[in-house]
Short mmCIF file of C-alpha atoms in Angstrom, two decimals:
data_model
loop_
_atom_site.label_atom_id
_atom_site.label_comp_id
_atom_site.label_asym_id
_atom_site.label_seq_id
_atom_site.Cartn_x
_atom_site.Cartn_y
_atom_site.Cartn_z
CA MET A 1 181.96 2.78 119.10
CA GLY A 2 178.17 2.76 118.90
CA ALA A 3 177.96 5.50 121.52
CA SER A 4 180.53 7.50 119.57
CA TRP A 5 178.53 7.20 116.39
CA LEU A 6 175.43 8.50 118.21
CA ALA A 7 177.49 11.48 119.38
CA VAL A 8 178.71 12.10 115.82
CA ASP A 9 175.15 11.85 114.53
CA THR A 10 174.07 14.45 117.10
CA LEU A 11 176.93 16.74 116.04
CA ILE A 12 175.95 16.32 112.39
CA ARG A 13 172.38 17.40 113.19
CA GLU A 14 173.60 20.37 115.20
CA THR A 15 175.88 21.39 112.35
CA GLU A 16 172.97 21.17 109.92
CA LYS A 17 170.92 23.42 112.23
CA LEU A 18 173.77 25.94 112.24
CA SER A 19 173.76 25.96 108.44
CA GLU A 20 170.12 27.10 108.49
CA PHE A 21 171.25 30.52 109.71
CA PRO A 22 171.52 32.88 106.72
CA HIS A 23 175.15 33.43 105.74
CA ALA A 24 176.35 30.83 108.26
CA GLU A 25 179.09 29.82 105.87
CA ALA A 26 180.55 33.31 106.17
CA LEU A 27 181.34 32.54 109.81
CA PRO A 28 184.72 30.79 110.01
CA SER A 29 183.78 28.83 113.11
CA VAL A 30 180.78 27.31 111.32
CA ALA A 31 182.93 26.18 108.40
CA ARG A 32 185.53 24.83 110.82
CA ALA A 33 182.89 22.92 112.80
CA ARG A 34 181.38 21.48 109.62
CA ASP A 35 184.77 20.25 108.40
CA LEU A 36 185.76 18.86 111.80
CA VAL A 37 182.44 17.05 112.25
CA ALA A 38 182.81 15.51 108.78
CA GLU A 39 186.35 14.36 109.56
CA THR A 40 185.23 13.05 112.96
CA ALA A 41 182.39 11.09 111.37
CA MET A 42 184.84 9.38 109.05
CA VAL A 43 187.40 8.64 111.80
CA VAL A 44 184.72 7.26 114.15
CA SER A 45 183.33 5.06 111.39
CA LEU A 46 186.80 3.69 110.52
CA ALA A 47 187.65 3.20 114.19
CA GLY A 48 184.45 1.24 114.69
CA LEU A 49 185.42 -1.10 111.86
CA SER A 50 189.06 -1.55 112.87
CA ASP A 51 188.82 -2.68 116.53
CA ASP A 52 192.13 -0.85 117.09
CA PRO A 53 192.33 0.72 120.58
CA GLN A 54 194.54 3.55 119.31
CA ALA A 55 192.06 4.36 116.54
CA GLU A 56 189.24 4.44 119.09
CA SER A 57 191.30 6.72 121.34
CA ASP A 58 192.00 9.03 118.39
CA ALA A 59 188.32 8.99 117.49
CA GLN A 60 187.35 9.98 121.05
CA LEU A 61 189.86 12.83 121.02
CA LEU A 62 188.60 14.06 117.67
CA LEU A 63 185.02 13.74 118.91
CA ALA A 64 185.83 16.03 121.85
CA ARG A 65 187.39 18.56 119.49
CA ALA A 66 184.33 18.41 117.26
CA ARG A 67 182.04 19.06 120.25
CA VAL A 68 184.06 22.15 121.15
CA ALA A 69 184.04 23.33 117.52
CA VAL A 70 180.25 22.95 117.33
CA LEU A 71 179.80 24.85 120.59
CA ASP A 72 182.07 27.60 119.23
CA ALA A 73 180.03 27.72 116.02
CA GLN A 74 176.77 27.89 117.98
CA THR A 75 178.14 30.83 119.93
CA ALA A 76 179.20 32.57 116.71
CA VAL A 77 175.79 32.06 115.13
CA ARG A 78 174.03 33.32 118.26
CA ARG A 79 176.24 36.44 118.34
CA ALA A 80 175.69 37.02 114.63
CA ALA A 81 171.91 36.75 115.11
CA GLU A 82 172.10 39.24 117.97
CA ALA A 83 174.16 41.59 115.81
CA VAL A 84 171.60 41.32 113.01
CA ASP A 85 168.78 42.11 115.44
CA ALA A 86 170.68 45.08 116.84
CA SER A 87 171.46 46.31 113.34
CA ARG A 88 167.82 46.05 112.30
CA ALA A 89 166.71 47.92 115.40
CA GLY A 90 169.32 50.61 114.75
CA ARG A 91 168.32 50.86 111.12
CA ALA A 92 164.64 51.16 112.06
CA ARG A 93 165.46 53.90 114.57
CA ALA A 94 167.61 55.75 112.02
CA GLN A 95 164.86 55.54 109.40
CA GLN A 96 162.34 56.85 111.91
CA LEU A 97 164.59 59.80 112.77
CA MET A 98 165.18 60.56 109.09
CA ALA A 99 161.44 60.49 108.41
CA GLU A 100 160.80 62.83 111.33
CA ALA A 101 163.55 65.16 110.11
CA ARG A 102 162.01 65.21 106.62
CA ALA A 103 158.59 65.95 108.09
CA LEU A 104 160.02 68.81 110.14
CA ARG A 105 161.82 70.16 107.08
CA ALA A 106 158.63 69.95 105.01
CA ARG A 107 156.67 71.71 107.73
CA ASP A 108 159.39 74.36 107.97
CA ARG A 109 159.30 74.87 104.20
CA SER A 110 155.52 75.19 104.14
CA ARG A 111 155.71 77.66 107.01
CA ALA A 112 158.30 79.69 105.09
CA VAL A 113 156.08 79.66 101.99
CA LEU A 114 153.13 80.82 104.07
CA GLN A 115 155.21 83.61 105.58
CA GLN A 116 156.35 84.73 102.14
CA ALA A 117 152.77 84.65 100.88
CA SER A 118 151.56 86.75 103.84
CA VAL A 119 154.29 89.33 103.20
CA VAL A 120 153.27 89.51 99.56
CA THR A 121 149.61 89.76 100.58
CA ARG A 122 150.35 92.53 103.06
CA VAL A 123 152.17 94.50 100.43
CA ALA A 124 149.33 94.02 97.98
CA THR A 125 146.65 95.10 100.42
CA VAL A 126 148.31 98.27 101.62
CA GLN A 127 146.03 101.19 100.84
CA VAL A 128 147.69 104.05 99.13
CA THR A 129 146.17 107.48 99.30
CA ALA A 130 147.39 110.05 96.87
CA LEU A 131 146.38 113.53 96.04
CA MET A 132 145.87 114.12 92.42
CA ARG A 133 145.27 117.30 90.58
CA ILE A 134 142.50 117.25 88.19
CA PRO A 135 142.99 119.58 85.27
CA SER A 136 140.45 122.36 85.15
CA THR A 137 139.46 121.50 81.66
CA LEU A 138 138.02 118.29 82.92
CA VAL A 139 136.07 119.96 85.68
CA ARG A 140 132.90 121.77 84.58
#
């Protein structure tokens, strides 16, 4: 059972590495792997103490299941990390597009203000010529 305990120890370390991923406990496969590795560690330890061939056989079977559970959890963590990366890239792209849209809108607004100001200026600078009658009393 010494070889089995080394395998359990390796699975424990791998499970601890999986727990380093933020929100790993939210992934059901990580929780399942953690629980199965803990149960396997206990069964392997008891089987090593008992010298019962059936207990050793059960421990080997449980060890195989724990390996599969850890591999499943590693896949889930890898996919979650990829999803986080994709989400961050998408969020960055969306923020960039929103900033560009705001800049275009601001430029469009300033252009509209300039156009309104030029219309007002044109109206104000129009020269008006008018004929006025000057009363004869004022003219000497």
